[in-house]
Amino acid sequence: MKIIISILLILSLFACSDNDQVNVKLSKCTDGDTAHFIIDGKDTKVRFLAIDTPESVKENNIVEPFGKEASEYTCKALSDANKITIEYDKDKEDHYGRTLAWVFVDGSLLQEELVRNGLADIKYMEDYFKYKDVLEKAQQEAIDNKVGIWSYK
């Protein structure tokens, strides 16, 4: 009987796990809202869902205020991470063919940290996005505290 209970307990843990979460390894940093990760053995470009950071490396564009800071913050967070996990939402790719994902660094949502620190603002937000409320709260804090991109608006 104990064996059956143990097996049922283990199966229930698997049933409750989120199949859309994947542990990944950083391949290279791109900018504040994009990075390359090794996913299923392939180098994959991932665009972070629901945020936009100021431009820092886009060809033929000027570096926007806080663009370098956002890029450096993202690269440091990803490079220093013990564990990086991505989580898919409803849309797994954008119209450019980039993988779209929520990015977790050692358990913290990177998009939330970027927004809270005024290094990104909410963009391309869909009502069904899982972390919509979290990002909206973080952005309001950044606006209220006039940090980063909100310091001059």
Short mmCIF file of N, CA and C in Angstrom, two decimals:
data_model
loop_
_atom_site.label_atom_id
_atom_site.label_comp_id
_atom_site.label_asym_id
_atom_site.label_seq_id
_atom_site.Cartn_x
_atom_site.Cartn_y
_atom_site.Cartn_z
N MET A 1 0.81 -1.20 0.00
CA MET A 1 0.00 0.00 0.00
C MET A 1 0.86 1.27 0.00
N LYS A 2 1.96 1.24 0.78
CA LYS A 2 2.86 2.40 0.82
C LYS A 2 3.46 2.68 -0.55
N ILE A 3 3.76 1.63 -1.28
CA ILE A 3 4.33 1.81 -2.62
C ILE A 3 3.32 2.50 -3.53
N ILE A 4 2.08 2.09 -3.47
CA ILE A 4 1.05 2.68 -4.32
C ILE A 4 0.86 4.15 -3.98
N ILE A 5 0.84 4.48 -2.70
CA ILE A 5 0.70 5.88 -2.28
C ILE A 5 1.90 6.69 -2.75
N SER A 6 3.09 6.14 -2.64
CA SER A 6 4.30 6.84 -3.10
C SER A 6 4.25 7.09 -4.60
N ILE A 7 3.83 6.09 -5.35
CA ILE A 7 3.74 6.24 -6.81
C ILE A 7 2.70 7.31 -7.17
N LEU A 8 1.56 7.29 -6.50
CA LEU A 8 0.52 8.29 -6.76
C LEU A 8 1.01 9.69 -6.42
N LEU A 9 1.75 9.82 -5.33
CA LEU A 9 2.30 11.11 -4.95
C LEU A 9 3.26 11.64 -6.00
N ILE A 10 4.14 10.79 -6.46
CA ILE A 10 5.11 11.19 -7.50
C ILE A 10 4.39 11.57 -8.78
N LEU A 11 3.41 10.79 -9.20
CA LEU A 11 2.66 11.11 -10.41
C LEU A 11 1.90 12.43 -10.28
N SER A 12 1.37 12.71 -9.09
CA SER A 12 0.65 13.97 -8.90
C SER A 12 1.59 15.16 -9.00
N LEU A 13 2.82 14.99 -8.55
CA LEU A 13 3.80 16.08 -8.69
C LEU A 13 4.08 16.39 -10.15
N PHE A 14 4.21 15.34 -10.96
CA PHE A 14 4.44 15.55 -12.38
C PHE A 14 3.22 16.17 -13.04
N ALA A 15 2.05 15.78 -12.62
CA ALA A 15 0.82 16.32 -13.20
C ALA A 15 0.67 17.80 -12.90
N CYS A 16 1.21 18.26 -11.78
CA CYS A 16 1.10 19.66 -11.38
C CYS A 16 2.21 20.52 -11.96
N SER A 17 3.22 19.90 -12.52
CA SER A 17 4.33 20.70 -13.04
C SER A 17 3.93 21.40 -14.33
N ASP A 18 4.57 22.52 -14.61
CA ASP A 18 4.25 23.30 -15.80
C ASP A 18 5.11 22.79 -16.95
N ASN A 19 4.48 22.20 -17.94
CA ASN A 19 5.20 21.62 -19.08
C ASN A 19 5.77 22.69 -19.99
N ASP A 20 5.39 23.95 -19.80
CA ASP A 20 5.88 25.02 -20.65
C ASP A 20 7.14 25.68 -20.11
N GLN A 21 7.70 25.16 -19.01
CA GLN A 21 8.94 25.70 -18.47
C GLN A 21 10.11 24.83 -18.90
N VAL A 22 11.19 25.51 -19.30
CA VAL A 22 12.36 24.81 -19.80
C VAL A 22 13.60 25.41 -19.18
N ASN A 23 14.48 24.58 -18.62
CA ASN A 23 15.77 25.06 -18.15
C ASN A 23 16.67 25.24 -19.36
N VAL A 24 17.36 26.37 -19.42
CA VAL A 24 18.20 26.70 -20.57
C VAL A 24 19.57 27.17 -20.10
N LYS A 25 20.48 27.24 -21.04
CA LYS A 25 21.81 27.79 -20.80
C LYS A 25 21.98 29.01 -21.69
N LEU A 26 22.61 30.05 -21.16
CA LEU A 26 22.88 31.25 -21.94
C LEU A 26 23.91 30.94 -23.01
N SER A 27 23.61 31.34 -24.24
CA SER A 27 24.57 31.24 -25.33
C SER A 27 25.28 32.58 -25.51
N LYS A 28 24.46 33.65 -25.65
CA LYS A 28 25.03 34.99 -25.73
C LYS A 28 23.97 36.03 -25.45
N CYS A 29 24.42 37.15 -24.91
CA CYS A 29 23.54 38.29 -24.66
C CYS A 29 23.42 39.08 -25.96
N THR A 30 22.25 39.62 -26.21
CA THR A 30 22.05 40.46 -27.40
C THR A 30 21.86 41.90 -26.97
N ASP A 31 20.81 42.14 -26.19
CA ASP A 31 20.52 43.48 -25.66
C ASP A 31 19.64 43.32 -24.43
N GLY A 32 18.93 44.36 -24.06
CA GLY A 32 18.15 44.31 -22.83
C GLY A 32 16.95 43.39 -22.85
N ASP A 33 16.41 43.12 -24.03
CA ASP A 33 15.20 42.30 -24.10
C ASP A 33 15.32 41.10 -25.03
N THR A 34 16.54 40.73 -25.37
CA THR A 34 16.78 39.59 -26.26
C THR A 34 18.08 38.91 -25.88
N ALA A 35 18.07 37.58 -25.92
CA ALA A 35 19.29 36.81 -25.67
C ALA A 35 19.19 35.50 -26.44
N HIS A 36 20.31 34.84 -26.57
CA HIS A 36 20.35 33.52 -27.19
C HIS A 36 20.55 32.48 -26.09
N PHE A 37 19.75 31.42 -26.13
CA PHE A 37 19.86 30.33 -25.17
C PHE A 37 19.99 29.01 -25.91
N ILE A 38 20.62 28.05 -25.26
CA ILE A 38 20.66 26.69 -25.78
C ILE A 38 19.38 26.01 -25.30
N ILE A 39 18.51 25.69 -26.27
CA ILE A 39 17.24 25.03 -25.99
C ILE A 39 17.19 23.77 -26.84
N ASP A 40 17.05 22.64 -26.19
CA ASP A 40 17.03 21.35 -26.89
C ASP A 40 18.26 21.19 -27.79
N GLY A 41 19.40 21.64 -27.29
CA GLY A 41 20.66 21.49 -28.02
C GLY A 41 20.89 22.49 -29.14
N LYS A 42 19.96 23.44 -29.34
CA LYS A 42 20.09 24.42 -30.42
C LYS A 42 20.22 25.83 -29.86
N ASP A 43 21.04 26.64 -30.53
CA ASP A 43 21.15 28.05 -30.19
C ASP A 43 19.87 28.73 -30.67
N THR A 44 19.11 29.31 -29.73
CA THR A 44 17.80 29.88 -30.05
C THR A 44 17.73 31.32 -29.58
N LYS A 45 17.33 32.22 -30.50
CA LYS A 45 17.15 33.62 -30.15
C LYS A 45 15.80 33.76 -29.45
N VAL A 46 15.82 34.36 -28.26
CA VAL A 46 14.60 34.51 -27.47
C VAL A 46 14.35 35.99 -27.21
N ARG A 47 13.15 36.42 -27.58
CA ARG A 47 12.70 37.79 -27.31
C ARG A 47 11.85 37.71 -26.05
N PHE A 48 12.18 38.55 -25.06
CA PHE A 48 11.48 38.53 -23.78
C PHE A 48 10.06 39.07 -23.97
N LEU A 49 9.10 38.32 -23.51
CA LEU A 49 7.70 38.70 -23.65
C LEU A 49 7.35 39.99 -22.92
N ALA A 50 6.49 40.78 -23.54
CA ALA A 50 5.74 41.88 -22.92
C ALA A 50 6.55 43.10 -22.52
N ILE A 51 7.83 43.17 -22.87
CA ILE A 51 8.61 44.37 -22.52
C ILE A 51 9.39 44.87 -23.73
N ASP A 52 9.83 46.10 -23.60
CA ASP A 52 10.72 46.69 -24.59
C ASP A 52 11.75 47.52 -23.83
N THR A 53 13.01 47.28 -24.12
CA THR A 53 14.07 48.09 -23.51
C THR A 53 14.55 49.10 -24.54
N PRO A 54 15.13 50.20 -24.10
CA PRO A 54 15.67 51.17 -25.04
C PRO A 54 16.75 50.52 -25.91
N GLU A 55 16.83 51.00 -27.15
CA GLU A 55 17.80 50.43 -28.10
C GLU A 55 19.23 50.69 -27.64
N SER A 56 20.07 49.66 -27.85
CA SER A 56 21.48 49.81 -27.48
C SER A 56 22.40 49.27 -28.55
N VAL A 57 21.91 48.38 -29.41
CA VAL A 57 22.79 47.75 -30.39
C VAL A 57 22.18 47.65 -31.79
N LYS A 58 20.98 48.15 -31.99
CA LYS A 58 20.31 48.02 -33.28
C LYS A 58 21.05 48.82 -34.35
N GLU A 59 21.33 48.16 -35.45
CA GLU A 59 22.09 48.77 -36.54
C GLU A 59 21.39 50.02 -37.06
N ASN A 60 22.17 51.07 -37.31
CA ASN A 60 21.69 52.35 -37.83
C ASN A 60 20.76 53.10 -36.88
N ASN A 61 20.74 52.74 -35.61
CA ASN A 61 19.96 53.45 -34.60
C ASN A 61 20.89 54.05 -33.57
N ILE A 62 20.47 55.17 -33.03
CA ILE A 62 21.27 55.76 -31.95
C ILE A 62 21.01 54.96 -30.68
N VAL A 63 21.96 55.01 -29.77
CA VAL A 63 21.77 54.38 -28.48
C VAL A 63 20.83 55.26 -27.68
N GLU A 64 19.70 54.69 -27.28
CA GLU A 64 18.70 55.45 -26.55
C GLU A 64 19.08 55.54 -25.07
N PRO A 65 18.57 56.57 -24.37
CA PRO A 65 18.85 56.68 -22.94
C PRO A 65 18.45 55.40 -22.21
N PHE A 66 19.33 54.93 -21.38
CA PHE A 66 19.18 53.72 -20.57
C PHE A 66 19.27 52.42 -21.39
N GLY A 67 19.59 52.53 -22.66
CA GLY A 67 19.76 51.33 -23.50
C GLY A 67 20.95 50.49 -23.07
N LYS A 68 22.08 51.13 -22.86
CA LYS A 68 23.28 50.40 -22.42
C LYS A 68 23.07 49.81 -21.03
N GLU A 69 22.44 50.58 -20.15
CA GLU A 69 22.19 50.08 -18.79
C GLU A 69 21.28 48.85 -18.81
N ALA A 70 20.24 48.88 -19.66
CA ALA A 70 19.33 47.74 -19.76
C ALA A 70 20.07 46.52 -20.30
N SER A 71 20.88 46.73 -21.32
CA SER A 71 21.64 45.64 -21.92
C SER A 71 22.63 45.05 -20.91
N GLU A 72 23.34 45.92 -20.20
CA GLU A 72 24.30 45.46 -19.19
C GLU A 72 23.61 44.73 -18.05
N TYR A 73 22.45 45.22 -17.60
CA TYR A 73 21.70 44.59 -16.52
C TYR A 73 21.30 43.17 -16.93
N THR A 74 20.73 43.05 -18.11
CA THR A 74 20.30 41.74 -18.60
C THR A 74 21.47 40.78 -18.74
N CYS A 75 22.54 41.24 -19.36
CA CYS A 75 23.69 40.37 -19.58
C CYS A 75 24.31 39.93 -18.25
N LYS A 76 24.42 40.84 -17.30
CA LYS A 76 24.99 40.46 -16.00
C LYS A 76 24.09 39.46 -15.29
N ALA A 77 22.77 39.73 -15.28
CA ALA A 77 21.83 38.82 -14.62
C ALA A 77 21.91 37.42 -15.22
N LEU A 78 21.94 37.34 -16.53
CA LEU A 78 21.99 36.03 -17.20
C LEU A 78 23.35 35.36 -17.03
N SER A 79 24.41 36.12 -17.13
CA SER A 79 25.76 35.56 -17.01
C SER A 79 26.06 35.05 -15.60
N ASP A 80 25.52 35.74 -14.59
CA ASP A 80 25.75 35.38 -13.20
C ASP A 80 24.77 34.33 -12.67
N ALA A 81 23.76 33.99 -13.45
CA ALA A 81 22.69 33.10 -12.98
C ALA A 81 23.18 31.69 -12.71
N ASN A 82 22.66 31.11 -11.64
CA ASN A 82 22.88 29.69 -11.37
C ASN A 82 21.90 28.85 -12.18
N LYS A 83 20.69 29.41 -12.41
CA LYS A 83 19.66 28.67 -13.14
C LYS A 83 18.83 29.66 -13.96
N ILE A 84 18.69 29.38 -15.24
CA ILE A 84 17.83 30.17 -16.12
C ILE A 84 16.72 29.25 -16.63
N THR A 85 15.51 29.73 -16.46
CA THR A 85 14.34 28.98 -16.93
C THR A 85 13.52 29.89 -17.81
N ILE A 86 13.06 29.37 -18.94
CA ILE A 86 12.12 30.13 -19.75
C ILE A 86 10.76 29.46 -19.66
N GLU A 87 9.75 30.28 -19.80
CA GLU A 87 8.38 29.79 -19.76
C GLU A 87 7.62 30.38 -20.94
N TYR A 88 6.97 29.53 -21.68
CA TYR A 88 6.20 29.99 -22.83
C TYR A 88 4.81 30.44 -22.39
N ASP A 89 4.24 31.34 -23.16
CA ASP A 89 2.87 31.76 -22.95
C ASP A 89 2.09 31.26 -24.16
N LYS A 90 0.98 31.86 -24.45
CA LYS A 90 0.13 31.39 -25.56
C LYS A 90 0.88 31.44 -26.90
N ASP A 91 1.52 32.56 -27.19
CA ASP A 91 2.28 32.71 -28.44
C ASP A 91 3.73 32.35 -28.19
N LYS A 92 4.23 31.35 -28.92
CA LYS A 92 5.61 30.92 -28.73
C LYS A 92 6.58 31.59 -29.69
N GLU A 93 6.07 32.23 -30.74
CA GLU A 93 6.92 32.94 -31.70
C GLU A 93 6.25 34.23 -32.13
N ASP A 94 7.10 35.22 -32.49
CA ASP A 94 6.56 36.45 -33.05
C ASP A 94 6.62 36.38 -34.58
N HIS A 95 6.21 37.45 -35.23
CA HIS A 95 6.17 37.44 -36.71
C HIS A 95 7.56 37.49 -37.35
N TYR A 96 8.60 37.66 -36.55
CA TYR A 96 9.98 37.58 -37.05
C TYR A 96 10.57 36.18 -36.88
N GLY A 97 9.79 35.27 -36.29
CA GLY A 97 10.26 33.91 -36.06
C GLY A 97 11.08 33.75 -34.79
N ARG A 98 11.10 34.80 -33.96
CA ARG A 98 11.85 34.71 -32.70
C ARG A 98 10.99 33.99 -31.66
N THR A 99 11.64 33.19 -30.85
CA THR A 99 10.97 32.54 -29.74
C THR A 99 10.61 33.61 -28.71
N LEU A 100 9.39 33.54 -28.19
CA LEU A 100 8.92 34.47 -27.17
C LEU A 100 8.81 33.73 -25.85
N ALA A 101 9.31 34.33 -24.78
CA ALA A 101 9.26 33.62 -23.50
C ALA A 101 9.39 34.58 -22.33
N TRP A 102 8.89 34.10 -21.19
CA TRP A 102 9.18 34.71 -19.90
C TRP A 102 10.52 34.15 -19.48
N VAL A 103 11.37 34.98 -18.91
CA VAL A 103 12.71 34.55 -18.54
C VAL A 103 12.88 34.68 -17.02
N PHE A 104 13.22 33.56 -16.40
CA PHE A 104 13.44 33.53 -14.95
C PHE A 104 14.92 33.31 -14.67
N VAL A 105 15.47 34.15 -13.82
CA VAL A 105 16.87 34.06 -13.41
C VAL A 105 16.87 33.73 -11.92
N ASP A 106 17.33 32.54 -11.60
CA ASP A 106 17.36 32.07 -10.21
C ASP A 106 16.00 32.29 -9.54
N GLY A 107 14.94 32.01 -10.27
CA GLY A 107 13.58 32.07 -9.73
C GLY A 107 12.88 33.41 -9.84
N SER A 108 13.60 34.47 -10.24
CA SER A 108 12.99 35.80 -10.37
C SER A 108 12.69 36.10 -11.84
N LEU A 109 11.55 36.70 -12.08
CA LEU A 109 11.15 37.06 -13.44
C LEU A 109 11.98 38.25 -13.91
N LEU A 110 12.82 38.03 -14.91
CA LEU A 110 13.72 39.07 -15.39
C LEU A 110 12.95 40.27 -15.94
N GLN A 111 11.88 40.03 -16.66
CA GLN A 111 11.08 41.14 -17.18
C GLN A 111 10.60 42.05 -16.04
N GLU A 112 10.16 41.47 -14.94
CA GLU A 112 9.69 42.25 -13.81
C GLU A 112 10.82 43.11 -13.25
N GLU A 113 12.01 42.55 -13.12
CA GLU A 113 13.15 43.30 -12.59
C GLU A 113 13.53 44.46 -13.50
N LEU A 114 13.54 44.22 -14.80
CA LEU A 114 13.87 45.29 -15.75
C LEU A 114 12.85 46.42 -15.69
N VAL A 115 11.58 46.07 -15.63
CA VAL A 115 10.52 47.08 -15.56
C VAL A 115 10.61 47.84 -14.23
N ARG A 116 10.76 47.14 -13.13
CA ARG A 116 10.81 47.77 -11.81
C ARG A 116 11.99 48.75 -11.70
N ASN A 117 13.09 48.43 -12.37
CA ASN A 117 14.28 49.29 -12.33
C ASN A 117 14.28 50.38 -13.39
N GLY A 118 13.16 50.52 -14.10
CA GLY A 118 13.05 51.58 -15.10
C GLY A 118 13.92 51.35 -16.32
N LEU A 119 14.26 50.10 -16.60
CA LEU A 119 15.10 49.76 -17.74
C LEU A 119 14.29 49.17 -18.90
N ALA A 120 12.98 49.05 -18.70
CA ALA A 120 12.08 48.55 -19.73
C ALA A 120 10.69 49.07 -19.43
N ASP A 121 9.88 49.13 -20.48
CA ASP A 121 8.47 49.42 -20.25
C ASP A 121 7.64 48.31 -20.88
N ILE A 122 6.43 48.22 -20.44
CA ILE A 122 5.53 47.18 -20.93
C ILE A 122 5.13 47.49 -22.37
N LYS A 123 5.27 46.51 -23.23
CA LYS A 123 4.87 46.65 -24.64
C LYS A 123 4.31 45.32 -25.11
N TYR A 124 3.50 45.38 -26.12
CA TYR A 124 2.99 44.17 -26.78
C TYR A 124 2.26 43.28 -25.78
N MET A 125 1.64 43.90 -24.78
CA MET A 125 0.97 43.16 -23.71
C MET A 125 -0.39 42.67 -24.19
N GLU A 126 -0.62 41.40 -23.99
CA GLU A 126 -1.91 40.80 -24.29
C GLU A 126 -2.66 40.58 -22.98
N ASP A 127 -3.95 40.69 -23.00
CA ASP A 127 -4.74 40.52 -21.78
C ASP A 127 -4.58 39.15 -21.15
N TYR A 128 -4.28 38.15 -21.96
CA TYR A 128 -4.19 36.79 -21.43
C TYR A 128 -2.81 36.46 -20.87
N PHE A 129 -1.84 37.33 -20.98
CA PHE A 129 -0.49 37.02 -20.51
C PHE A 129 -0.50 36.71 -19.02
N LYS A 130 0.22 35.67 -18.67
CA LYS A 130 0.24 35.15 -17.31
C LYS A 130 0.74 36.16 -16.27
N TYR A 131 1.73 36.96 -16.62
CA TYR A 131 2.35 37.86 -15.65
C TYR A 131 1.97 39.32 -15.88
N LYS A 132 0.85 39.55 -16.50
CA LYS A 132 0.38 40.90 -16.82
C LYS A 132 0.28 41.77 -15.56
N ASP A 133 -0.38 41.28 -14.53
CA ASP A 133 -0.57 42.07 -13.30
C ASP A 133 0.75 42.37 -12.60
N VAL A 134 1.66 41.41 -12.61
CA VAL A 134 2.97 41.59 -11.99
C VAL A 134 3.74 42.71 -12.68
N LEU A 135 3.72 42.71 -14.01
CA LEU A 135 4.45 43.74 -14.76
C LEU A 135 3.80 45.11 -14.59
N GLU A 136 2.49 45.15 -14.61
CA GLU A 136 1.81 46.44 -14.44
C GLU A 136 2.11 47.05 -13.07
N LYS A 137 2.16 46.24 -12.04
CA LYS A 137 2.50 46.73 -10.70
C LYS A 137 3.94 47.24 -10.67
N ALA A 138 4.87 46.49 -11.26
CA ALA A 138 6.28 46.89 -11.28
C ALA A 138 6.46 48.19 -12.06
N GLN A 139 5.73 48.34 -13.17
CA GLN A 139 5.86 49.58 -13.95
C GLN A 139 5.31 50.78 -13.18
N GLN A 140 4.21 50.59 -12.48
CA GLN A 140 3.66 51.70 -11.70
C GLN A 140 4.64 52.13 -10.61
N GLU A 141 5.32 51.16 -9.99
CA GLU A 141 6.35 51.49 -8.99
C GLU A 141 7.47 52.31 -9.61
N ALA A 142 7.91 51.90 -10.81
CA ALA A 142 9.00 52.62 -11.48
C ALA A 142 8.57 54.04 -11.84
N ILE A 143 7.34 54.18 -12.31
CA ILE A 143 6.82 55.52 -12.64
C ILE A 143 6.73 56.38 -11.38
N ASP A 144 6.16 55.82 -10.33
CA ASP A 144 6.00 56.57 -9.07
C ASP A 144 7.35 56.99 -8.49
N ASN A 145 8.36 56.14 -8.64
CA ASN A 145 9.69 56.43 -8.10
C ASN A 145 10.59 57.17 -9.08
N LYS A 146 10.08 57.41 -10.29
CA LYS A 146 10.81 58.14 -11.34
C LYS A 146 12.22 57.56 -11.55
N VAL A 147 12.27 56.24 -11.75
CA VAL A 147 13.57 55.59 -11.98
C VAL A 147 13.77 55.29 -13.46
N GLY A 148 15.03 55.28 -13.86
CA GLY A 148 15.38 54.91 -15.23
C GLY A 148 14.66 55.73 -16.26
N ILE A 149 14.01 55.03 -17.19
CA ILE A 149 13.35 55.73 -18.30
C ILE A 149 12.25 56.65 -17.83
N TRP A 150 11.77 56.46 -16.63
CA TRP A 150 10.70 57.32 -16.08
C TRP A 150 11.26 58.54 -15.37
N SER A 151 12.57 58.66 -15.26
CA SER A 151 13.18 59.78 -14.55
C SER A 151 13.09 61.08 -15.33
N TYR A 152 12.85 61.01 -16.61
CA TYR A 152 12.80 62.22 -17.42
C TYR A 152 11.45 62.39 -18.11
N LYS A 153 10.46 61.59 -17.78
CA LYS A 153 9.15 61.72 -18.43
C LYS A 153 8.19 62.48 -17.56
#
